[in-house]
PDB file of C-alpha atoms in Angstrom:
ATOM      1  CA  GLU Z   1       0.014   0.033  -0.122  1.00  0.00           C
ATOM      2  CA  GLU Z   2       1.380   3.207  -1.190  1.00  0.00           C
ATOM      3  CA  VAL Z   3       2.709   5.295   1.879  1.00  0.00           C
ATOM      4  CA  LYS Z   4       1.626   9.136   1.032  1.00  0.00           C
ATOM      5  CA  GLN Z   5       3.038  10.984   4.159  1.00  0.00           C
ATOM      6  CA  ILE Z   6       5.952  10.357   6.712  1.00  0.00           C
ATOM      7  CA  ASP Z   7       5.682  11.462  10.141  1.00  0.00           C
ATOM      8  CA  VAL Z   8       9.568  11.534  11.522  1.00  0.00           C
ATOM      9  CA  TYR Z   9       9.484  11.227  15.562  1.00  0.00           C
ATOM     10  CA  VAL Z  10      12.496  11.814  18.214  1.00  0.00           C
ATOM     11  CA  GLY Z  11      11.164   9.245  20.770  1.00  0.00           C
ATOM     12  CA  ASP Z  12       7.459   9.622  21.249  1.00  0.00           C
ATOM     13  CA  THR Z  13       7.604  13.343  20.070  1.00  0.00           C
ATOM     14  CA  LYS Z  14       6.949  14.249  16.110  1.00  0.00           C
ATOM     15  CA  ILE Z  15       9.205  17.031  14.913  1.00  0.00           C
ATOM     16  CA  ASP Z  16       8.421  16.657  10.673  1.00  0.00           C
ATOM     17  CA  THR Z  17       6.417  15.030   8.180  1.00  0.00           C
ATOM     18  CA  VAL Z  18       7.265  14.165   4.643  1.00  0.00           C
ATOM     19  CA  ALA Z  19       5.178  14.655   1.623  1.00  0.00           C
ATOM     20  CA  CYS Z  20       5.835  11.622  -0.351  1.00  0.00           C
ATOM     21  CA  GLN Z  21       4.873  12.656  -3.604  1.00  0.00           C
ATOM     22  CA  THR Z  22       6.552  15.993  -3.082  1.00  0.00           C
ATOM     23  CA  LEU Z  23       9.564  15.070  -1.304  1.00  0.00           C
ATOM     24  CA  SER Z  24       9.345  17.776   1.073  1.00  0.00           C
ATOM     25  CA  ALA Z  25       9.113  18.426   4.839  1.00  0.00           C
ATOM     26  CA  GLN Z  26       8.336  20.784   6.697  1.00  0.00           C
ATOM     27  CA  ASN Z  27      11.911  21.308   9.078  1.00  0.00           C
ATOM     28  CA  GLY Z  28      14.428  18.844   7.523  1.00  0.00           C
ATOM     29  CA  ARG Z  29      15.515  18.071   3.845  1.00  0.00           C
ATOM     30  CA  VAL Z  30      14.613  15.168   1.440  1.00  0.00           C
ATOM     31  CA  PHE Z  31      16.319  13.190  -1.081  1.00  0.00           C
ATOM     32  CA  ASP Z  32      15.363  10.597  -3.340  1.00  0.00           C
ATOM     33  CA  VAL Z  33      17.889   8.419  -4.360  1.00  0.00           C
ATOM     34  CA  ASP Z  34      17.088   5.486  -6.583  1.00  0.00           C
ATOM     35  CA  VAL Z  35      19.205   2.557  -4.618  1.00  0.00           C
ATOM     36  CA  ARG Z  36      18.790   4.067  -1.091  1.00  0.00           C
ATOM     37  CA  GLY Z  37      15.164   4.843  -1.147  1.00  0.00           C
ATOM     38  CA  ILE Z  38      14.223   8.524   0.933  1.00  0.00           C
ATOM     39  CA  LEU Z  39      16.987   9.907   2.737  1.00  0.00           C
ATOM     40  CA  TYR Z  40      16.594  12.776   5.250  1.00  0.00           C
ATOM     41  CA  ASP Z  41      18.432  15.056   6.944  1.00  0.00           C
ATOM     42  CA  VAL Z  42      17.553  16.068  10.139  1.00  0.00           C
ATOM     43  CA  SER Z  43      17.057  19.563  11.019  1.00  0.00           C
ATOM     44  CA  ASP Z  44      20.327  21.079  13.094  1.00  0.00           C
ATOM     45  CA  ALA Z  45      18.089  21.291  15.925  1.00  0.00           C
ATOM     46  CA  TYR Z  46      17.954  17.162  16.413  1.00  0.00           C
ATOM     47  CA  GLN Z  47      21.429  16.339  15.062  1.00  0.00           C
ATOM     48  CA  GLU Z  48      22.354  14.970  18.163  1.00  0.00           C
ATOM     49  CA  GLN Z  49      19.437  12.658  18.481  1.00  0.00           C
ATOM     50  CA  ILE Z  50      19.962  10.837  15.218  1.00  0.00           C
ATOM     51  CA  GLU Z  51      20.150   7.533  16.821  1.00  0.00           C
ATOM     52  CA  ARG Z  52      16.227   8.070  18.551  1.00  0.00           C
ATOM     53  CA  ILE Z  53      14.673   8.921  15.450  1.00  0.00           C
ATOM     54  CA  VAL Z  54      12.158   6.858  13.870  1.00  0.00           C
ATOM     55  CA  PHE Z  55       9.946   7.024  10.985  1.00  0.00           C
ATOM     56  CA  LYS Z  56       6.285   6.158  10.848  1.00  0.00           C
ATOM     57  CA  ASP Z  57       3.366   5.785   8.247  1.00  0.00           C
ATOM     58  CA  ALA Z  58       1.198   9.038   8.990  1.00  0.00           C
ATOM     59  CA  ALA Z  59      -1.775   7.301   8.207  1.00  0.00           C
ATOM     60  CA  SER Z  60      -1.406   3.933   9.794  1.00  0.00           C
ATOM     61  CA  GLY Z  61       1.319   4.762  12.217  1.00  0.00           C
ATOM     62  CA  ASP Z  62       3.611   1.873  11.568  1.00  0.00           C
ATOM     63  CA  ILE Z  63       6.875   2.157  11.874  1.00  0.00           C
ATOM     64  CA  LEU Z  64       8.939   2.632   7.919  1.00  0.00           C
ATOM     65  CA  PRO Z  65      11.867  -0.422   6.885  1.00  0.00           C
ATOM     66  CA  GLU Z  66      15.099   1.140   6.785  1.00  0.00           C
ATOM     67  CA  ALA Z  67      15.082   0.172   2.521  1.00  0.00           C
ATOM     68  CA  PHE Z  68      12.091   2.704   2.531  1.00  0.00           C
ATOM     69  CA  VAL Z  69      13.474   5.706   4.570  1.00  0.00           C
ATOM     70  CA  SER Z  70      16.159   6.508   6.789  1.00  0.00           C
ATOM     71  CA  VAL Z  71      18.393   9.036   7.817  1.00  0.00           C
ATOM     72  CA  PHE Z  72      20.995  10.701   5.632  1.00  0.00           C
ATOM     73  CA  ARG Z  73      23.661  11.287   8.012  1.00  0.00           C
ATOM     74  CA  ARG Z  74      25.966  14.245   7.210  1.00  0.00           C
ATOM     75  CA  ASP Z  75      28.914  12.284   7.199  1.00  0.00           C
ATOM     76  CA  ASP Z  76      27.881   9.647   4.839  1.00  0.00           C
ATOM     77  CA  ALA Z  77      30.347   9.875   1.582  1.00  0.00           C
ATOM     78  CA  LYS Z  78      27.732  11.000  -0.817  1.00  0.00           C
ATOM     79  CA  TYR Z  79      25.884  14.124   1.432  1.00  0.00           C
ATOM     80  CA  ASN Z  80      27.727  17.101   0.055  1.00  0.00           C
ATOM     81  CA  GLU Z  81      27.619  16.420  -3.285  1.00  0.00           C
ATOM     82  CA  LEU Z  82      23.199  15.709  -3.028  1.00  0.00           C
ATOM     83  CA  SER Z  83      23.143  18.358  -0.603  1.00  0.00           C
ATOM     84  CA  PHE Z  84      25.056  20.392  -3.188  1.00  0.00           C
ATOM     85  CA  MET Z  85      22.682  19.654  -5.668  1.00  0.00           C
ATOM     86  CA  LYS Z  86      19.283  19.592  -3.781  1.00  0.00           C
ATOM     87  CA  SER Z  87      20.520  23.689  -3.001  1.00  0.00           C
ATOM     88  CA  LEU Z  88      20.590  24.599  -6.235  1.00  0.00           C
ATOM     89  CA  GLU Z  89      16.704  23.675  -6.189  1.00  0.00           C
ATOM     90  CA  GLU Z  90      15.640  25.256  -3.216  1.00  0.00           C
ATOM     91  CA  PRO Z  91      14.511  28.852  -2.435  1.00  0.00           C
ATOM     92  CA  ILE Z  92      17.668  31.280  -2.446  1.00  0.00           C
ATOM     93  CA  GLN Z  93      18.529  33.047   0.611  1.00  0.00           C
ATOM     94  CA  GLU Z  94      17.790  37.081   0.283  1.00  0.00           C
ATOM     95  CA  ARG Z  95      21.508  37.262   1.861  1.00  0.00           C
ATOM     96  CA  ILE Z  96      23.505  35.641  -0.965  1.00  0.00           C
ATOM     97  CA  LYS Z  97      21.628  37.560  -3.934  1.00  0.00           C
ATOM     98  CA  THR Z  98      23.880  40.271  -3.727  1.00  0.00           C
ATOM     99  CA  THR Z  99      28.281  38.991  -3.577  1.00  0.00           C
ATOM    100  CA  PRO Z 100      30.142  41.920  -1.776  1.00  0.00           C
ATOM    101  CA  TYR Z 101      33.143  42.590  -4.322  1.00  0.00           C
ATOM    102  CA  ARG Z 102      35.825  40.472  -3.664  1.00  0.00           C
ATOM    103  CA  GLU Z 103      39.469  41.583  -4.767  1.00  0.00           C
ATOM    104  CA  LYS Z 104      41.328  39.081  -7.274  1.00  0.00           C
ATOM    105  CA  ASN Z 105      39.917  35.525  -6.845  1.00  0.00           C
ATOM    106  CA  VAL Z 106      38.735  32.906  -9.051  1.00  0.00           C
ATOM    107  CA  GLY Z 107      37.150  29.714  -8.533  1.00  0.00           C
ATOM    108  CA  PHE Z 108      36.139  26.244  -9.739  1.00  0.00           C
ATOM    109  CA  LEU Z 109      34.225  23.143  -8.697  1.00  0.00           C
ATOM    110  CA  ALA Z 110      36.751  20.261  -8.430  1.00  0.00           C
ATOM    111  CA  THR Z 111      34.832  17.351  -9.662  1.00  0.00           C
ATOM    112  CA  ASP Z 112      36.161  14.019 -11.378  1.00  0.00           C
ATOM    113  CA  GLU Z 113      34.571  15.362 -14.339  1.00  0.00           C
ATOM    114  CA  ASN Z 114      36.435  18.837 -14.162  1.00  0.00           C
ATOM    115  CA  LEU Z 115      39.855  17.651 -12.787  1.00  0.00           C
ATOM    116  CA  ASP Z 116      39.691  15.223 -16.030  1.00  0.00           C
ATOM    117  CA  ASP Z 117      39.314  18.180 -18.212  1.00  0.00           C
ATOM    118  CA  VAL Z 118      43.132  18.836 -19.291  1.00  0.00           C
ATOM    119  CA  VAL Z 119      42.435  21.563 -21.438  1.00  0.00           C
ATOM    120  CA  PHE Z 120      40.572  23.488 -18.457  1.00  0.00           C
ATOM    121  CA  MET Z 121      42.783  23.135 -15.913  1.00  0.00           C
ATOM    122  CA  GLU Z 122      45.497  24.448 -17.910  1.00  0.00           C
ATOM    123  CA  TYR Z 123      43.449  27.494 -18.292  1.00  0.00           C
ATOM    124  CA  LEU Z 124      43.333  27.746 -14.516  1.00  0.00           C
ATOM    125  CA  GLY Z 125      47.210  27.555 -14.609  1.00  0.00           C
ATOM    126  CA  GLU Z 126      47.406  30.055 -16.849  1.00  0.00           C
ATOM    127  CA  LEU Z 127      45.247  32.515 -14.899  1.00  0.00           C
ATOM    128  CA  LEU Z 128      47.629  31.721 -11.988  1.00  0.00           C
ATOM    129  CA  GLN Z 129      50.597  32.884 -13.987  1.00  0.00           C
ATOM    130  CA  LYS Z 130      49.333  35.780 -16.271  1.00  0.00           C
ATOM    131  CA  ILE Z 131      47.002  37.179 -13.663  1.00  0.00           C
ATOM    132  CA  LYS Z 132      49.347  39.057 -10.458  1.00  0.00           C
ATOM    133  CA  GLY Z 133      48.414  38.433  -6.951  1.00  0.00           C
ATOM    134  CA  LEU Z 134      45.273  36.291  -8.257  1.00  0.00           C
ATOM    135  CA  GLU Z 135      44.088  33.938  -5.488  1.00  0.00           C
ATOM    136  CA  LEU Z 136      42.322  30.138  -7.122  1.00  0.00           C
ATOM    137  CA  ARG Z 137      40.128  29.170  -4.851  1.00  0.00           C
ATOM    138  CA  ILE Z 138      38.837  25.399  -5.041  1.00  0.00           C
ATOM    139  CA  PHE Z 139      35.448  23.864  -4.123  1.00  0.00           C
ATOM    140  CA  ALA Z 140      35.111  20.412  -3.393  1.00  0.00           C
ATOM    141  CA  PHE Z 141      32.438  17.992  -2.203  1.00  0.00           C
ATOM    142  CA  ASN Z 142      35.042  16.240  -0.449  1.00  0.00           C
ATOM    143  CA  LEU Z 143      38.590  16.171   1.232  1.00  0.00           C
ATOM    144  CA  SER Z 144      40.438  13.771  -1.551  1.00  0.00           C
ATOM    145  CA  ALA Z 145      39.005  16.203  -4.039  1.00  0.00           C
ATOM    146  CA  LEU Z 146      40.508  19.107  -2.741  1.00  0.00           C
ATOM    147  CA  GLN Z 147      43.845  17.357  -2.243  1.00  0.00           C
ATOM    148  CA  ARG Z 148      43.814  16.267  -6.217  1.00  0.00           C
ATOM    149  CA  ALA Z 149      42.740  19.531  -7.188  1.00  0.00           C
ATOM    150  CA  LYS Z 150      45.210  21.159  -5.152  1.00  0.00           C
ATOM    151  CA  SER Z 151      48.371  18.954  -6.173  1.00  0.00           C
ATOM    152  CA  CYS Z 152      47.348  20.408 -10.060  1.00  0.00           C
ATOM    153  CA  PHE Z 153      48.412  23.713  -8.824  1.00  0.00           C
ATOM    154  CA  SER Z 154      51.483  23.055  -6.348  1.00  0.00           C
ATOM    155  CA  GLU Z 155      53.636  25.339  -7.760  1.00  0.00           C
ATOM    156  CA  PHE Z 156      51.033  28.235  -7.093  1.00  0.00           C
ATOM    157  CA  GLU Z 157      50.707  26.781  -3.615  1.00  0.00           C
ATOM    158  CA  ALA Z 158      50.642  30.030  -1.642  1.00  0.00           C
ATOM    159  CA  HIS Z 159      48.104  31.495  -4.356  1.00  0.00           C
ATOM    160  CA  VAL Z 160      45.699  28.475  -3.815  1.00  0.00           C
ATOM    161  CA  ARG Z 161      42.737  28.448  -0.984  1.00  0.00           C
ATOM    162  CA  CYS Z 162      40.590  25.371  -0.657  1.00  0.00           C
ATOM    163  CA  PHE Z 163      36.617  25.162   0.549  1.00  0.00           C
ATOM    164  CA  GLU Z 164      34.683  21.848   1.136  1.00  0.00           C
ATOM    165  CA  ILE Z 165      31.489  22.732   0.340  1.00  0.00           C
ATOM    166  CA  SER Z 166      27.745  20.941   0.969  1.00  0.00           C
ATOM    167  CA  ARG Z 167      25.293  24.117  -0.009  1.00  0.00           C
ATOM    168  CA  ILE Z 168      25.672  26.445  -3.111  1.00  0.00           C
ATOM    169  CA  ASP Z 169      25.696  29.632  -0.911  1.00  0.00           C
ATOM    170  CA  MET Z 170      29.063  28.536   0.846  1.00  0.00           C
ATOM    171  CA  LEU Z 171      30.026  28.822  -3.052  1.00  0.00           C
ATOM    172  CA  VAL Z 172      28.635  32.230  -3.853  1.00  0.00           C
ATOM    173  CA  GLN Z 173      29.582  33.479  -0.239  1.00  0.00           C
ATOM    174  CA  ASN Z 174      33.252  32.933  -0.987  1.00  0.00           C
ATOM    175  CA  VAL Z 175      34.035  33.980  -4.633  1.00  0.00           C
ATOM    176  CA  ASN Z 176      34.439  36.611  -7.241  1.00  0.00           C
ATOM    177  CA  VAL Z 177      34.752  34.975 -10.702  1.00  0.00           C
ATOM    178  CA  PHE Z 178      33.819  31.174 -11.109  1.00  0.00           C
ATOM    179  CA  ALA Z 179      35.059  29.157 -14.362  1.00  0.00           C
ATOM    180  CA  ILE Z 180      33.076  26.576 -15.301  1.00  0.00           C
ATOM    181  CA  THR Z 181      32.641  24.399 -18.402  1.00  0.00           C
ATOM    182  CA  HIS Z 182      29.550  23.526 -19.788  1.00  0.00           C
ATOM    183  CA  LYS Z 183      30.275  19.969 -20.474  1.00  0.00           C
ATOM    184  CA  THR Z 184      28.133  18.050 -17.449  1.00  0.00           C
ATOM    185  CA  ALA Z 185      24.868  18.526 -16.346  1.00  0.00           C
ATOM    186  CA  LEU Z 186      25.668  19.268 -12.875  1.00  0.00           C
ATOM    187  CA  ASN Z 187      28.376  22.293 -14.341  1.00  0.00           C
ATOM    188  CA  TYR Z 188      25.510  24.026 -16.386  1.00  0.00           C
ATOM    189  CA  LYS Z 189      22.990  23.670 -13.274  1.00  0.00           C
ATOM    190  CA  VAL Z 190      25.788  26.011 -11.276  1.00  0.00           C
ATOM    191  CA  PHE Z 191      26.588  28.320 -13.973  1.00  0.00           C
ATOM    192  CA  ALA Z 192      22.812  28.969 -14.570  1.00  0.00           C
ATOM    193  CA  PHE Z 193      22.255  29.783 -11.093  1.00  0.00           C
ATOM    194  CA  LEU Z 194      24.961  31.886 -10.558  1.00  0.00           C
ATOM    195  CA  ARG Z 195      24.161  33.649 -13.737  1.00  0.00           C
ATOM    196  CA  GLU Z 196      20.176  33.814 -12.672  1.00  0.00           C
ATOM    197  CA  LYS Z 197      20.654  34.532  -9.138  1.00  0.00           C
ATOM    198  CA  THR Z 198      23.803  35.908  -7.913  1.00  0.00           C
ATOM    199  CA  SER Z 199      26.490  38.300  -8.791  1.00  0.00           C
ATOM    200  CA  VAL Z 200      29.142  36.120  -8.997  1.00  0.00           C
ATOM    201  CA  VAL Z 201      30.649  36.478 -12.309  1.00  0.00           C
ATOM    202  CA  ALA Z 202      30.357  32.964 -14.176  1.00  0.00           C
ATOM    203  CA  VAL Z 203      32.718  32.437 -16.995  1.00  0.00           C
ATOM    204  CA  HIS Z 204      31.407  30.043 -19.314  1.00  0.00           C
ATOM    205  CA  PHE Z 205      34.936  28.535 -20.637  1.00  0.00           C
ATOM    206  CA  ASN Z 206      34.881  27.039 -24.064  1.00  0.00           C
ATOM    207  CA  GLU Z 207      37.996  25.366 -25.346  1.00  0.00           C
ATOM    208  CA  THR Z 208      37.564  26.645 -29.219  1.00  0.00           C
ATOM    209  CA  ALA Z 209      38.024  30.105 -28.229  1.00  0.00           C
ATOM    210  CA  LYS Z 210      41.904  29.382 -28.590  1.00  0.00           C
ATOM    211  CA  GLU Z 211      41.241  28.897 -32.518  1.00  0.00           C
ATOM    212  CA  MET Z 212      38.962  32.131 -33.220  1.00  0.00           C
ATOM    213  CA  SER Z 213      39.616  35.954 -32.730  1.00  0.00           C
ATOM    214  CA  VAL Z 214      37.985  38.613 -31.832  1.00  0.00           C
ATOM    215  CA  GLY Z 215      36.827  39.483 -35.629  1.00  0.00           C
ATOM    216  CA  SER Z 216      36.175  36.146 -36.338  1.00  0.00           C
ATOM    217  CA  VAL Z 217      33.835  35.245 -33.725  1.00  0.00           C
ATOM    218  CA  LYS Z 218      31.189  38.294 -35.458  1.00  0.00           C
ATOM    219  CA  ALA Z 219      30.137  35.598 -37.766  1.00  0.00           C
ATOM    220  CA  LEU Z 220      29.069  33.158 -35.363  1.00  0.00           C
ATOM    221  CA  HIS Z 221      27.224  35.962 -33.439  1.00  0.00           C
ATOM    222  CA  LEU Z 222      25.567  36.888 -36.478  1.00  0.00           C
ATOM    223  CA  GLU Z 223      24.542  33.452 -37.719  1.00  0.00           C
ATOM    224  CA  ASN Z 224      23.444  31.981 -34.020  1.00  0.00           C
ATOM    225  CA  ARG Z 225      21.347  35.330 -33.446  1.00  0.00           C
ATOM    226  CA  HIS Z 226      23.397  36.712 -30.449  1.00  0.00           C
ATOM    227  CA  PRO Z 227      20.471  38.329 -28.230  1.00  0.00           C
ATOM    228  CA  LEU Z 228      22.349  41.564 -28.361  1.00  0.00           C
ATOM    229  CA  VAL Z 229      22.658  41.248 -32.049  1.00  0.00           C
ATOM    230  CA  VAL Z 230      18.917  40.877 -32.463  1.00  0.00           C
ATOM    231  CA  ASP Z 231      17.680  43.174 -30.035  1.00  0.00           C
ATOM    232  CA  PRO Z 232      20.031  45.497 -28.642  1.00  0.00           C
ATOM    233  CA  SER Z 233      17.586  47.930 -27.196  1.00  0.00           C
ATOM    234  CA  TYR Z 234      16.719  45.337 -24.432  1.00  0.00           C
ATOM    235  CA  PHE Z 235      20.202  45.565 -23.235  1.00  0.00           C
ATOM    236  CA  GLY Z 236      20.406  49.690 -23.306  1.00  0.00           C
ATOM    237  CA  PHE Z 237      21.983  49.877 -26.737  1.00  0.00           C
ATOM    238  CA  THR Z 238      21.001  51.007 -30.370  1.00  0.00           C
ATOM    239  CA  ASN Z 239      21.495  49.826 -33.753  1.00  0.00           C
ATOM    240  CA  GLY Z 240      23.841  52.844 -34.291  1.00  0.00           C
ATOM    241  CA  SER Z 241      26.114  51.963 -31.531  1.00  0.00           C
ATOM    242  CA  LEU Z 242      26.514  48.176 -32.951  1.00  0.00           C
ATOM    243  CA  GLU Z 243      27.020  49.544 -36.502  1.00  0.00           C
ATOM    244  CA  LYS Z 244      29.745  51.797 -34.675  1.00  0.00           C
ATOM    245  CA  SER Z 245      31.470  48.860 -33.268  1.00  0.00           C
ATOM    246  CA  GLY Z 246      31.697  46.918 -36.517  1.00  0.00           C
ATOM    247  CA  PHE Z 247      29.196  44.606 -35.257  1.00  0.00           C
ATOM    248  CA  SER Z 248      31.638  43.418 -32.698  1.00  0.00           C
ATOM    249  CA  ILE Z 249      29.864  42.524 -29.083  1.00  0.00           C
ATOM    250  CA  HIS Z 250      33.203  42.237 -27.427  1.00  0.00           C
ATOM    251  CA  LYS Z 251      34.140  46.011 -28.510  1.00  0.00           C
ATOM    252  CA  MET Z 252      30.581  47.596 -27.917  1.00  0.00           C
ATOM    253  CA  LEU Z 253      30.356  46.374 -24.594  1.00  0.00           C
ATOM    254  CA  TYR Z 254      34.325  46.345 -22.968  1.00  0.00           C
ATOM    255  CA  GLU Z 255      35.914  48.912 -25.302  1.00  0.00           C
ATOM    256  CA  ARG Z 256      35.184  51.905 -22.884  1.00  0.00           C
ATOM    257  CA  PHE Z 257      36.540  49.712 -20.071  1.00  0.00           C
ATOM    258  CA  LEU Z 258      39.828  47.866 -21.327  1.00  0.00           C
ATOM    259  CA  GLY Z 259      40.370  50.614 -24.258  1.00  0.00           C
ATOM    260  CA  PHE Z 260      41.145  49.700 -27.814  1.00  0.00           C
ATOM    261  CA  ILE Z 261      40.488  45.851 -28.850  1.00  0.00           C
ATOM    262  CA  ASP Z 262      42.569  44.816 -32.096  1.00  0.00           C
ATOM    263  CA  GLU Z 263      39.814  42.500 -33.622  1.00  0.00           C
ATOM    264  CA  SER Z 264      42.920  40.228 -34.698  1.00  0.00           C
ATOM    265  CA  GLU Z 265      43.392  39.459 -30.701  1.00  0.00           C
ATOM    266  CA  ASN Z 266      42.880  35.886 -30.357  1.00  0.00           C
ATOM    267  CA  LEU Z 267      39.590  35.100 -28.303  1.00  0.00           C
ATOM    268  CA  HIS Z 268      40.918  33.091 -25.727  1.00  0.00           C
ATOM    269  CA  ASP Z 269      43.166  35.816 -24.452  1.00  0.00           C
ATOM    270  CA  PHE Z 270      41.174  38.500 -24.468  1.00  0.00           C
ATOM    271  CA  ALA Z 271      37.874  36.565 -23.235  1.00  0.00           C
ATOM    272  CA  TYR Z 272      39.169  34.273 -20.601  1.00  0.00           C
ATOM    273  CA  ILE Z 273      42.671  36.358 -19.543  1.00  0.00           C
ATOM    274  CA  ARG Z 274      42.650  40.479 -20.359  1.00  0.00           C
ATOM    275  CA  TRP Z 275      38.556  40.238 -19.657  1.00  0.00           C
ATOM    276  CA  VAL Z 276      38.565  38.393 -16.439  1.00  0.00           C
ATOM    277  CA  GLU Z 277      41.659  40.217 -15.189  1.00  0.00           C
ATOM    278  CA  GLY Z 278      39.527  43.797 -15.956  1.00  0.00           C
ATOM    279  CA  VAL Z 279      36.528  41.997 -14.264  1.00  0.00           C
ATOM    280  CA  LEU Z 280      38.593  41.793 -10.761  1.00  0.00           C
ATOM    281  CA  GLN Z 281      40.476  45.160 -11.316  1.00  0.00           C
ATOM    282  CA  LYS Z 282      37.978  47.479 -12.164  1.00  0.00           C
ATOM    283  CA  ARG Z 283      34.761  47.479 -10.540  1.00  0.00           C
ATOM    284  CA  GLU Z 284      32.774  49.535 -12.756  1.00  0.00           C
ATOM    285  CA  MET Z 285      33.702  46.859 -15.530  1.00  0.00           C
ATOM    286  CA  ARG Z 286      32.733  44.070 -12.919  1.00  0.00           C
ATOM    287  CA  ASP Z 287      29.174  46.167 -12.162  1.00  0.00           C
ATOM    288  CA  PHE Z 288      28.470  46.213 -15.711  1.00  0.00           C
ATOM    289  CA  ALA Z 289      29.689  42.602 -16.565  1.00  0.00           C
ATOM    290  CA  VAL Z 290      27.067  41.172 -13.977  1.00  0.00           C
ATOM    291  CA  ALA Z 291      23.931  43.308 -15.256  1.00  0.00           C
ATOM    292  CA  TYR Z 292      24.662  42.521 -18.709  1.00  0.00           C
ATOM    293  CA  LEU Z 293      25.221  38.759 -18.468  1.00  0.00           C
ATOM    294  CA  GLN Z 294      22.253  38.756 -15.952  1.00  0.00           C
ATOM    295  CA  ALA Z 295      20.036  39.985 -18.548  1.00  0.00           C
ATOM    296  CA  GLU Z 296      21.219  37.942 -21.292  1.00  0.00           C
ATOM    297  CA  PHE Z 297      20.867  34.919 -19.669  1.00  0.00           C
ATOM    298  CA  ARG Z 298      17.254  36.184 -18.968  1.00  0.00           C
ATOM    299  CA  TYR Z 299      16.900  37.058 -22.444  1.00  0.00           C
ATOM    300  CA  SER Z 300      18.000  33.921 -23.820  1.00  0.00           C
ATOM    301  CA  THR Z 301      16.321  31.496 -21.587  1.00  0.00           C
ATOM    302  CA  ALA Z 302      12.881  33.350 -21.517  1.00  0.00           C
ATOM    303  CA  ARG Z 303      13.133  32.860 -25.838  1.00  0.00           C
ATOM    304  CA  ILE Z 304      14.074  28.791 -25.327  1.00  0.00           C
TER     305      ILE Z 304
END
């Protein structure tokens, strides 16, 4: 018989109710893991009483088996990762919507997929080499991933800082610029969250930029109907300003901050080194970039 609601008890005292259909609770957090059933993350107030937790069918009062529902302990090997993924779907707290400006740090998520991405890891090392005083911030779900990531930058040890995280706000509160690819579903979810809901500068790293110039990417923008080409007025620009820039989005957006942008400049060098350095050093440019990138993300997602 289907269980519709689960009552959570500490001894004889009911502390929560879980709705099975929506996998939501009034106090704790709920995870649905295929091979482990329903996992319940006990709220902070009852963490010291986990051994006394009992789950009952709200309708019958019968105690439910562990194979169906169990406590998700915070020292579980998968807790940080699943908690982090869950936090991407939860309402964002007002306090992390605006991230204070922080000087010269770039972060990344040290998952196995990202650490195995040779080109991406080389890019992070390039940032450390070329941007004076930069601190690289490594975010990971466990200590082994942090140690593996840190070993990749042993020659820059004094400029590397590590964070073990279990929620997105732990990342948002500790980074200025965040570099990420779109090669995994998790990466894209993190990118979308940062672009839409925070003022962290989320940089979408694309290795093909090394094969292009600032000028050659114009054709791609026109072909793919880049939002700024299609509707410049939405972003506060005019068709005249687009024409004046020679239909170069990079020139129209950032020449005011970075000075002359040569269209022969390698796109990787411009977009992933020079642009990032400008964002880190120029507060006005950073504020503009955050506002523009948020608007671009809203425009694009509204039309999917």
